[in-house]
Amino acid sequence: MTKMYEELIISGFGGQGIVLAGSLLAQAAIVEDMEVTGLPSYSAEVRGGASAYSLIISTEEITAPIAIELTALIAMAPVSLVRYESLIRTGGLLLVNSSLISDKPVRQDVEIINIAATQIANTLGDIRVANMVILGAYVTKTKIVTINSLFRALEYLKKDTALNKKALEEGAKLYLNKSGL
């Protein structure tokens, strides 16, 4: 097995499925026999408050459970850039939901991929799958887990819907075709 190590935060606001996306990615890594730590955090508001999911995924033992020097950030809302952009290590990856974030990232020493995740989810019929769109693009880019492992994780988490799968596939296609980015 190739050595892999990823420190990631998925961030946005309540109602965007941030915790689901983090849980799904963690479960997919477990499906692939990787080591995982995951820490969700969210404010007291039911919808609209800040939400984040911090993950470390590795093929080797994880000695510190909190992501502090990110290899990647998935920013689903403007607050995500403000809070976490500075934590991305040089050469890291920043995926931006360009449907909701109009400000340009400050960092120029990271790879930035803009994905109109909410807009694409809307064309699929439900903006709530924007999290799946951007997650599909992320795993296709990083190859940290496969789309099939995400599908298996959806089944395990009882979120195995045709729309979630379609949104993951759409995100993967977007990254591969570089259209809609």
mmCIF file with all atom_site columns, C-alpha atoms in Angstrom:
data_model
loop_
_atom_site.group_PDB
_atom_site.id
_atom_site.type_symbol
_atom_site.label_atom_id
_atom_site.label_alt_id
_atom_site.label_comp_id
_atom_site.label_asym_id
_atom_site.label_entity_id
_atom_site.label_seq_id
_atom_site.pdbx_PDB_ins_code
_atom_site.Cartn_x
_atom_site.Cartn_y
_atom_site.Cartn_z
_atom_site.occupancy
_atom_site.B_iso_or_equiv
_atom_site.pdbx_formal_charge
_atom_site.auth_seq_id
_atom_site.auth_comp_id
_atom_site.auth_asym_id
_atom_site.auth_atom_id
_atom_site.pdbx_PDB_model_num
ATOM 1   C CA . MET A 1 1   ? 0.000   0.000  0.000   1.00 0.00 ? 1   MET A CA 1
ATOM 2   C CA . THR A 1 2   ? 1.250   3.469  -0.895  1.00 0.00 ? 2   THR A CA 1
ATOM 3   C CA . LYS A 1 3   ? 1.903   5.695  2.110   1.00 0.00 ? 3   LYS A CA 1
ATOM 4   C CA . MET A 1 4   ? -0.763  8.362  2.437   1.00 0.00 ? 4   MET A CA 1
ATOM 5   C CA . TYR A 1 5   ? -1.302  11.092 5.003   1.00 0.00 ? 5   TYR A CA 1
ATOM 6   C CA . GLU A 1 6   ? -3.971  13.771 4.844   1.00 0.00 ? 6   GLU A CA 1
ATOM 7   C CA . GLU A 1 7   ? -4.943  16.484 7.340   1.00 0.00 ? 7   GLU A CA 1
ATOM 8   C CA . LEU A 1 8   ? -8.213  18.012 6.215   1.00 0.00 ? 8   LEU A CA 1
ATOM 9   C CA . ILE A 1 9   ? -10.904 20.346 7.445   1.00 0.00 ? 9   ILE A CA 1
ATOM 10  C CA . ILE A 1 10  ? -14.302 20.484 5.775   1.00 0.00 ? 10  ILE A CA 1
ATOM 11  C CA . SER A 1 11  ? -15.949 23.738 6.826   1.00 0.00 ? 11  SER A CA 1
ATOM 12  C CA . GLY A 1 12  ? -19.121 25.681 6.194   1.00 0.00 ? 12  GLY A CA 1
ATOM 13  C CA . PHE A 1 13  ? -22.314 26.463 8.027   1.00 0.00 ? 13  PHE A CA 1
ATOM 14  C CA . GLY A 1 14  ? -25.022 24.339 9.593   1.00 0.00 ? 14  GLY A CA 1
ATOM 15  C CA . GLY A 1 15  ? -27.367 22.758 7.074   1.00 0.00 ? 15  GLY A CA 1
ATOM 16  C CA . GLN A 1 16  ? -24.656 22.180 4.444   1.00 0.00 ? 16  GLN A CA 1
ATOM 17  C CA . GLY A 1 17  ? -23.992 18.596 5.496   1.00 0.00 ? 17  GLY A CA 1
ATOM 18  C CA . ILE A 1 18  ? -20.470 19.259 6.771   1.00 0.00 ? 18  ILE A CA 1
ATOM 19  C CA . VAL A 1 19  ? -20.671 16.576 9.473   1.00 0.00 ? 19  VAL A CA 1
ATOM 20  C CA . LEU A 1 20  ? -22.136 14.080 7.000   1.00 0.00 ? 20  LEU A CA 1
ATOM 21  C CA . ALA A 1 21  ? -19.324 14.761 4.510   1.00 0.00 ? 21  ALA A CA 1
ATOM 22  C CA . GLY A 1 22  ? -16.679 14.311 7.220   1.00 0.00 ? 22  GLY A CA 1
ATOM 23  C CA . SER A 1 23  ? -18.295 11.151 8.586   1.00 0.00 ? 23  SER A CA 1
ATOM 24  C CA . LEU A 1 24  ? -18.617 9.745  5.080   1.00 0.00 ? 24  LEU A CA 1
ATOM 25  C CA . LEU A 1 25  ? -14.960 10.389 4.262   1.00 0.00 ? 25  LEU A CA 1
ATOM 26  C CA . ALA A 1 26  ? -13.873 8.881  7.587   1.00 0.00 ? 26  ALA A CA 1
ATOM 27  C CA . GLN A 1 27  ? -15.985 5.778  6.999   1.00 0.00 ? 27  GLN A CA 1
ATOM 28  C CA . ALA A 1 28  ? -14.659 5.415  3.432   1.00 0.00 ? 28  ALA A CA 1
ATOM 29  C CA . ALA A 1 29  ? -11.090 5.512  4.795   1.00 0.00 ? 29  ALA A CA 1
ATOM 30  C CA . ILE A 1 30  ? -12.007 2.787  7.290   1.00 0.00 ? 30  ILE A CA 1
ATOM 31  C CA . VAL A 1 31  ? -13.424 0.725  4.405   1.00 0.00 ? 31  VAL A CA 1
ATOM 32  C CA . GLU A 1 32  ? -9.957  1.007  2.831   1.00 0.00 ? 32  GLU A CA 1
ATOM 33  C CA . ASP A 1 33  ? -8.240  -0.147 6.064   1.00 0.00 ? 33  ASP A CA 1
ATOM 34  C CA . MET A 1 34  ? -6.715  3.250  6.812   1.00 0.00 ? 34  MET A CA 1
ATOM 35  C CA . GLU A 1 35  ? -6.228  4.943  10.160  1.00 0.00 ? 35  GLU A CA 1
ATOM 36  C CA . VAL A 1 36  ? -8.639  7.826  10.820  1.00 0.00 ? 36  VAL A CA 1
ATOM 37  C CA . THR A 1 37  ? -9.364  10.489 13.398  1.00 0.00 ? 37  THR A CA 1
ATOM 38  C CA . GLY A 1 38  ? -12.368 12.742 12.994  1.00 0.00 ? 38  GLY A CA 1
ATOM 39  C CA . LEU A 1 39  ? -13.596 15.625 15.077  1.00 0.00 ? 39  LEU A CA 1
ATOM 40  C CA . PRO A 1 40  ? -16.828 17.441 14.243  1.00 0.00 ? 40  PRO A CA 1
ATOM 41  C CA . SER A 1 41  ? -17.482 20.901 15.648  1.00 0.00 ? 41  SER A CA 1
ATOM 42  C CA . TYR A 1 42  ? -20.492 23.128 15.276  1.00 0.00 ? 42  TYR A CA 1
ATOM 43  C CA . SER A 1 43  ? -22.163 26.050 16.969  1.00 0.00 ? 43  SER A CA 1
ATOM 44  C CA . ALA A 1 44  ? -25.406 25.871 18.921  1.00 0.00 ? 44  ALA A CA 1
ATOM 45  C CA . GLU A 1 45  ? -27.614 27.114 16.065  1.00 0.00 ? 45  GLU A CA 1
ATOM 46  C CA . VAL A 1 46  ? -29.587 24.376 14.330  1.00 0.00 ? 46  VAL A CA 1
ATOM 47  C CA . ARG A 1 47  ? -28.983 25.836 10.865  1.00 0.00 ? 47  ARG A CA 1
ATOM 48  C CA . GLY A 1 48  ? -26.679 28.607 9.759   1.00 0.00 ? 48  GLY A CA 1
ATOM 49  C CA . GLY A 1 49  ? -24.049 28.456 12.509  1.00 0.00 ? 49  GLY A CA 1
ATOM 50  C CA . ALA A 1 50  ? -20.413 27.585 11.838  1.00 0.00 ? 50  ALA A CA 1
ATOM 51  C CA . SER A 1 51  ? -19.700 23.908 11.252  1.00 0.00 ? 51  SER A CA 1
ATOM 52  C CA . ALA A 1 52  ? -16.467 22.018 10.625  1.00 0.00 ? 52  ALA A CA 1
ATOM 53  C CA . TYR A 1 53  ? -15.141 18.479 10.509  1.00 0.00 ? 53  TYR A CA 1
ATOM 54  C CA . SER A 1 54  ? -11.436 17.917 11.115  1.00 0.00 ? 54  SER A CA 1
ATOM 55  C CA . LEU A 1 55  ? -9.933  14.683 9.770   1.00 0.00 ? 55  LEU A CA 1
ATOM 56  C CA . ILE A 1 56  ? -6.615  12.944 9.671   1.00 0.00 ? 56  ILE A CA 1
ATOM 57  C CA . ILE A 1 57  ? -6.429  9.972  7.318   1.00 0.00 ? 57  ILE A CA 1
ATOM 58  C CA . SER A 1 58  ? -3.269  7.881  7.135   1.00 0.00 ? 58  SER A CA 1
ATOM 59  C CA . THR A 1 59  ? -1.939  4.515  6.085   1.00 0.00 ? 59  THR A CA 1
ATOM 60  C CA . GLU A 1 60  ? 0.179   4.581  9.253   1.00 0.00 ? 60  GLU A CA 1
ATOM 61  C CA . GLU A 1 61  ? -0.580  5.097  12.935  1.00 0.00 ? 61  GLU A CA 1
ATOM 62  C CA . ILE A 1 62  ? -1.825  8.586  13.787  1.00 0.00 ? 62  ILE A CA 1
ATOM 63  C CA . THR A 1 63  ? 0.003   9.972  16.803  1.00 0.00 ? 63  THR A CA 1
ATOM 64  C CA . ALA A 1 64  ? -1.777  13.332 17.193  1.00 0.00 ? 64  ALA A CA 1
ATOM 65  C CA . PRO A 1 65  ? -5.545  13.358 16.617  1.00 0.00 ? 65  PRO A CA 1
ATOM 66  C CA . ILE A 1 66  ? -6.093  17.016 15.661  1.00 0.00 ? 66  ILE A CA 1
ATOM 67  C CA . ALA A 1 67  ? -5.450  18.453 12.184  1.00 0.00 ? 67  ALA A CA 1
ATOM 68  C CA . ILE A 1 68  ? -3.328  21.588 12.605  1.00 0.00 ? 68  ILE A CA 1
ATOM 69  C CA . GLU A 1 69  ? -1.179  21.741 9.474   1.00 0.00 ? 69  GLU A CA 1
ATOM 70  C CA . LEU A 1 70  ? -3.693  21.035 6.745   1.00 0.00 ? 70  LEU A CA 1
ATOM 71  C CA . THR A 1 71  ? -2.883  19.282 3.519   1.00 0.00 ? 71  THR A CA 1
ATOM 72  C CA . ALA A 1 72  ? -6.358  20.320 2.345   1.00 0.00 ? 72  ALA A CA 1
ATOM 73  C CA . LEU A 1 73  ? -9.310  22.550 3.176   1.00 0.00 ? 73  LEU A CA 1
ATOM 74  C CA . ILE A 1 74  ? -12.788 22.233 1.714   1.00 0.00 ? 74  ILE A CA 1
ATOM 75  C CA . ALA A 1 75  ? -14.398 25.659 2.149   1.00 0.00 ? 75  ALA A CA 1
ATOM 76  C CA . MET A 1 76  ? -18.156 25.573 1.681   1.00 0.00 ? 76  MET A CA 1
ATOM 77  C CA . ALA A 1 77  ? -18.941 29.091 3.014   1.00 0.00 ? 77  ALA A CA 1
ATOM 78  C CA . PRO A 1 78  ? -17.105 32.442 3.355   1.00 0.00 ? 78  PRO A CA 1
ATOM 79  C CA . VAL A 1 79  ? -16.439 31.914 7.073   1.00 0.00 ? 79  VAL A CA 1
ATOM 80  C CA . SER A 1 80  ? -14.382 28.839 6.109   1.00 0.00 ? 80  SER A CA 1
ATOM 81  C CA . LEU A 1 81  ? -11.733 30.893 4.333   1.00 0.00 ? 81  LEU A CA 1
ATOM 82  C CA . VAL A 1 82  ? -11.492 33.413 7.159   1.00 0.00 ? 82  VAL A CA 1
ATOM 83  C CA . ARG A 1 83  ? -11.110 30.724 9.818   1.00 0.00 ? 83  ARG A CA 1
ATOM 84  C CA . TYR A 1 84  ? -8.973  28.044 8.206   1.00 0.00 ? 84  TYR A CA 1
ATOM 85  C CA . GLU A 1 85  ? -7.114  29.263 5.107   1.00 0.00 ? 85  GLU A CA 1
ATOM 86  C CA . SER A 1 86  ? -4.010  30.155 7.127   1.00 0.00 ? 86  SER A CA 1
ATOM 87  C CA . LEU A 1 87  ? -3.751  26.561 8.423   1.00 0.00 ? 87  LEU A CA 1
ATOM 88  C CA . ILE A 1 88  ? -3.083  25.050 4.978   1.00 0.00 ? 88  ILE A CA 1
ATOM 89  C CA . ARG A 1 89  ? 0.531   24.048 4.559   1.00 0.00 ? 89  ARG A CA 1
ATOM 90  C CA . THR A 1 90  ? 2.514   25.395 1.605   1.00 0.00 ? 90  THR A CA 1
ATOM 91  C CA . GLY A 1 91  ? 1.692   23.318 -1.458  1.00 0.00 ? 91  GLY A CA 1
ATOM 92  C CA . GLY A 1 92  ? -1.602  22.200 0.069   1.00 0.00 ? 92  GLY A CA 1
ATOM 93  C CA . LEU A 1 93  ? -5.012  22.093 -1.553  1.00 0.00 ? 93  LEU A CA 1
ATOM 94  C CA . LEU A 1 94  ? -7.937  24.493 -1.166  1.00 0.00 ? 94  LEU A CA 1
ATOM 95  C CA . LEU A 1 95  ? -11.319 23.561 -2.643  1.00 0.00 ? 95  LEU A CA 1
ATOM 96  C CA . VAL A 1 96  ? -13.703 26.524 -2.682  1.00 0.00 ? 96  VAL A CA 1
ATOM 97  C CA . ASN A 1 97  ? -17.480 26.382 -3.131  1.00 0.00 ? 97  ASN A CA 1
ATOM 98  C CA . SER A 1 98  ? -17.495 29.249 -5.625  1.00 0.00 ? 98  SER A CA 1
ATOM 99  C CA . SER A 1 99  ? -21.302 29.329 -5.618  1.00 0.00 ? 99  SER A CA 1
ATOM 100 C CA . LEU A 1 100 ? -21.243 30.886 -2.142  1.00 0.00 ? 100 LEU A CA 1
ATOM 101 C CA . ILE A 1 101 ? -17.725 32.288 -1.759  1.00 0.00 ? 101 ILE A CA 1
ATOM 102 C CA . SER A 1 102 ? -17.018 35.326 -3.903  1.00 0.00 ? 102 SER A CA 1
ATOM 103 C CA . ASP A 1 103 ? -13.876 36.483 -2.075  1.00 0.00 ? 103 ASP A CA 1
ATOM 104 C CA . LYS A 1 104 ? -10.628 35.284 -3.556  1.00 0.00 ? 104 LYS A CA 1
ATOM 105 C CA . PRO A 1 105 ? -8.403  33.234 -1.258  1.00 0.00 ? 105 PRO A CA 1
ATOM 106 C CA . VAL A 1 106 ? -5.427  35.143 0.131   1.00 0.00 ? 106 VAL A CA 1
ATOM 107 C CA . ARG A 1 107 ? -2.938  32.293 -0.176  1.00 0.00 ? 107 ARG A CA 1
ATOM 108 C CA . GLN A 1 108 ? -0.918  32.009 -3.371  1.00 0.00 ? 108 GLN A CA 1
ATOM 109 C CA . ASP A 1 109 ? 1.267   29.129 -2.193  1.00 0.00 ? 109 ASP A CA 1
ATOM 110 C CA . VAL A 1 110 ? -1.515  26.514 -2.339  1.00 0.00 ? 110 VAL A CA 1
ATOM 111 C CA . GLU A 1 111 ? -3.426  24.880 -5.172  1.00 0.00 ? 111 GLU A CA 1
ATOM 112 C CA . ILE A 1 112 ? -6.895  26.411 -5.429  1.00 0.00 ? 112 ILE A CA 1
ATOM 113 C CA . ILE A 1 113 ? -9.795  24.623 -7.098  1.00 0.00 ? 113 ILE A CA 1
ATOM 114 C CA . ASN A 1 114 ? -13.051 26.535 -7.446  1.00 0.00 ? 114 ASN A CA 1
ATOM 115 C CA . ILE A 1 115 ? -16.150 24.374 -7.713  1.00 0.00 ? 115 ILE A CA 1
ATOM 116 C CA . ALA A 1 116 ? -19.662 25.774 -8.067  1.00 0.00 ? 116 ALA A CA 1
ATOM 117 C CA . ALA A 1 117 ? -20.896 23.002 -5.766  1.00 0.00 ? 117 ALA A CA 1
ATOM 118 C CA . THR A 1 118 ? -24.166 24.601 -4.679  1.00 0.00 ? 118 THR A CA 1
ATOM 119 C CA . GLN A 1 119 ? -25.061 25.571 -8.240  1.00 0.00 ? 119 GLN A CA 1
ATOM 120 C CA . ILE A 1 120 ? -24.317 22.062 -9.503  1.00 0.00 ? 120 ILE A CA 1
ATOM 121 C CA . ALA A 1 121 ? -26.289 20.521 -6.641  1.00 0.00 ? 121 ALA A CA 1
ATOM 122 C CA . ASN A 1 122 ? -29.204 22.768 -7.573  1.00 0.00 ? 122 ASN A CA 1
ATOM 123 C CA . THR A 1 123 ? -29.129 21.418 -11.141 1.00 0.00 ? 123 THR A CA 1
ATOM 124 C CA . LEU A 1 124 ? -29.279 17.924 -9.632  1.00 0.00 ? 124 LEU A CA 1
ATOM 125 C CA . GLY A 1 125 ? -32.445 18.946 -7.793  1.00 0.00 ? 125 GLY A CA 1
ATOM 126 C CA . ASP A 1 126 ? -31.304 19.609 -4.206  1.00 0.00 ? 126 ASP A CA 1
ATOM 127 C CA . ILE A 1 127 ? -28.723 22.109 -2.939  1.00 0.00 ? 127 ILE A CA 1
ATOM 128 C CA . ARG A 1 128 ? -28.200 19.894 0.111   1.00 0.00 ? 128 ARG A CA 1
ATOM 129 C CA . VAL A 1 129 ? -25.945 17.603 -1.978  1.00 0.00 ? 129 VAL A CA 1
ATOM 130 C CA . ALA A 1 130 ? -23.393 20.372 -2.612  1.00 0.00 ? 130 ALA A CA 1
ATOM 131 C CA . ASN A 1 131 ? -21.296 18.625 0.060   1.00 0.00 ? 131 ASN A CA 1
ATOM 132 C CA . MET A 1 132 ? -21.278 15.447 -2.045  1.00 0.00 ? 132 MET A CA 1
ATOM 133 C CA . VAL A 1 133 ? -20.357 17.342 -5.225  1.00 0.00 ? 133 VAL A CA 1
ATOM 134 C CA . ILE A 1 134 ? -17.276 18.916 -3.667  1.00 0.00 ? 134 ILE A CA 1
ATOM 135 C CA . LEU A 1 135 ? -16.361 15.683 -1.841  1.00 0.00 ? 135 LEU A CA 1
ATOM 136 C CA . GLY A 1 136 ? -16.461 13.785 -5.149  1.00 0.00 ? 136 GLY A CA 1
ATOM 137 C CA . ALA A 1 137 ? -14.054 16.309 -6.675  1.00 0.00 ? 137 ALA A CA 1
ATOM 138 C CA . TYR A 1 138 ? -11.781 16.172 -3.615  1.00 0.00 ? 138 TYR A CA 1
ATOM 139 C CA . VAL A 1 139 ? -11.369 12.387 -3.544  1.00 0.00 ? 139 VAL A CA 1
ATOM 140 C CA . THR A 1 140 ? -10.878 12.272 -7.305  1.00 0.00 ? 140 THR A CA 1
ATOM 141 C CA . LYS A 1 141 ? -8.107  14.868 -7.052  1.00 0.00 ? 141 LYS A CA 1
ATOM 142 C CA . THR A 1 142 ? -6.349  13.424 -3.992  1.00 0.00 ? 142 THR A CA 1
ATOM 143 C CA . LYS A 1 143 ? -7.129  9.714  -4.448  1.00 0.00 ? 143 LYS A CA 1
ATOM 144 C CA . ILE A 1 144 ? -7.220  9.445  -0.630  1.00 0.00 ? 144 ILE A CA 1
ATOM 145 C CA . VAL A 1 145 ? -10.154 7.028  -1.053  1.00 0.00 ? 145 VAL A CA 1
ATOM 146 C CA . THR A 1 146 ? -12.118 5.791  -4.049  1.00 0.00 ? 146 THR A CA 1
ATOM 147 C CA . ILE A 1 147 ? -15.611 6.815  -5.072  1.00 0.00 ? 147 ILE A CA 1
ATOM 148 C CA . ASN A 1 148 ? -16.630 3.176  -4.575  1.00 0.00 ? 148 ASN A CA 1
ATOM 149 C CA . SER A 1 149 ? -15.474 3.349  -0.948  1.00 0.00 ? 149 SER A CA 1
ATOM 150 C CA . LEU A 1 150 ? -17.621 6.468  -0.527  1.00 0.00 ? 150 LEU A CA 1
ATOM 151 C CA . PHE A 1 151 ? -20.572 4.506  -1.954  1.00 0.00 ? 151 PHE A CA 1
ATOM 152 C CA . ARG A 1 152 ? -19.948 1.715  0.578   1.00 0.00 ? 152 ARG A CA 1
ATOM 153 C CA . ALA A 1 153 ? -19.708 4.302  3.348   1.00 0.00 ? 153 ALA A CA 1
ATOM 154 C CA . LEU A 1 154 ? -23.043 5.785  2.239   1.00 0.00 ? 154 LEU A CA 1
ATOM 155 C CA . GLU A 1 155 ? -24.600 2.345  2.666   1.00 0.00 ? 155 GLU A CA 1
ATOM 156 C CA . TYR A 1 156 ? -23.033 1.947  6.107   1.00 0.00 ? 156 TYR A CA 1
ATOM 157 C CA . LEU A 1 157 ? -24.236 5.381  7.242   1.00 0.00 ? 157 LEU A CA 1
ATOM 158 C CA . LYS A 1 158 ? -27.706 4.681  5.804   1.00 0.00 ? 158 LYS A CA 1
ATOM 159 C CA . LYS A 1 159 ? -27.408 7.685  3.456   1.00 0.00 ? 159 LYS A CA 1
ATOM 160 C CA . ASP A 1 160 ? -27.300 5.497  0.353   1.00 0.00 ? 160 ASP A CA 1
ATOM 161 C CA . THR A 1 161 ? -29.492 7.515  -1.977  1.00 0.00 ? 161 THR A CA 1
ATOM 162 C CA . ALA A 1 162 ? -29.327 7.764  -5.731  1.00 0.00 ? 162 ALA A CA 1
ATOM 163 C CA . LEU A 1 163 ? -28.980 11.547 -5.422  1.00 0.00 ? 163 LEU A CA 1
ATOM 164 C CA . ASN A 1 164 ? -25.962 11.347 -3.072  1.00 0.00 ? 164 ASN A CA 1
ATOM 165 C CA . LYS A 1 165 ? -24.255 8.923  -5.460  1.00 0.00 ? 165 LYS A CA 1
ATOM 166 C CA . LYS A 1 166 ? -25.079 11.085 -8.471  1.00 0.00 ? 166 LYS A CA 1
ATOM 167 C CA . ALA A 1 167 ? -23.676 14.172 -6.719  1.00 0.00 ? 167 ALA A CA 1
ATOM 168 C CA . LEU A 1 168 ? -20.425 12.354 -5.836  1.00 0.00 ? 168 LEU A CA 1
ATOM 169 C CA . GLU A 1 169 ? -20.100 11.166 -9.444  1.00 0.00 ? 169 GLU A CA 1
ATOM 170 C CA . GLU A 1 170 ? -20.831 14.671 -10.730 1.00 0.00 ? 170 GLU A CA 1
ATOM 171 C CA . GLY A 1 171 ? -18.076 16.131 -8.550  1.00 0.00 ? 171 GLY A CA 1
ATOM 172 C CA . ALA A 1 172 ? -15.630 13.479 -9.752  1.00 0.00 ? 172 ALA A CA 1
ATOM 173 C CA . LYS A 1 173 ? -16.534 14.211 -13.385 1.00 0.00 ? 173 LYS A CA 1
ATOM 174 C CA . LEU A 1 174 ? -16.149 17.942 -12.805 1.00 0.00 ? 174 LEU A CA 1
ATOM 175 C CA . TYR A 1 175 ? -12.632 17.493 -11.548 1.00 0.00 ? 175 TYR A CA 1
ATOM 176 C CA . LEU A 1 176 ? -11.681 15.079 -14.313 1.00 0.00 ? 176 LEU A CA 1
ATOM 177 C CA . ASN A 1 177 ? -13.172 17.254 -17.063 1.00 0.00 ? 177 ASN A CA 1
ATOM 178 C CA . LYS A 1 178 ? -12.186 20.537 -15.376 1.00 0.00 ? 178 LYS A CA 1
ATOM 179 C CA . SER A 1 179 ? -15.553 21.947 -16.496 1.00 0.00 ? 179 SER A CA 1
ATOM 180 C CA . GLY A 1 180 ? -17.725 23.812 -14.027 1.00 0.00 ? 180 GLY A CA 1
ATOM 181 C CA . LEU A 1 181 ? -14.639 24.557 -11.955 1.00 0.00 ? 181 LEU A CA 1
#
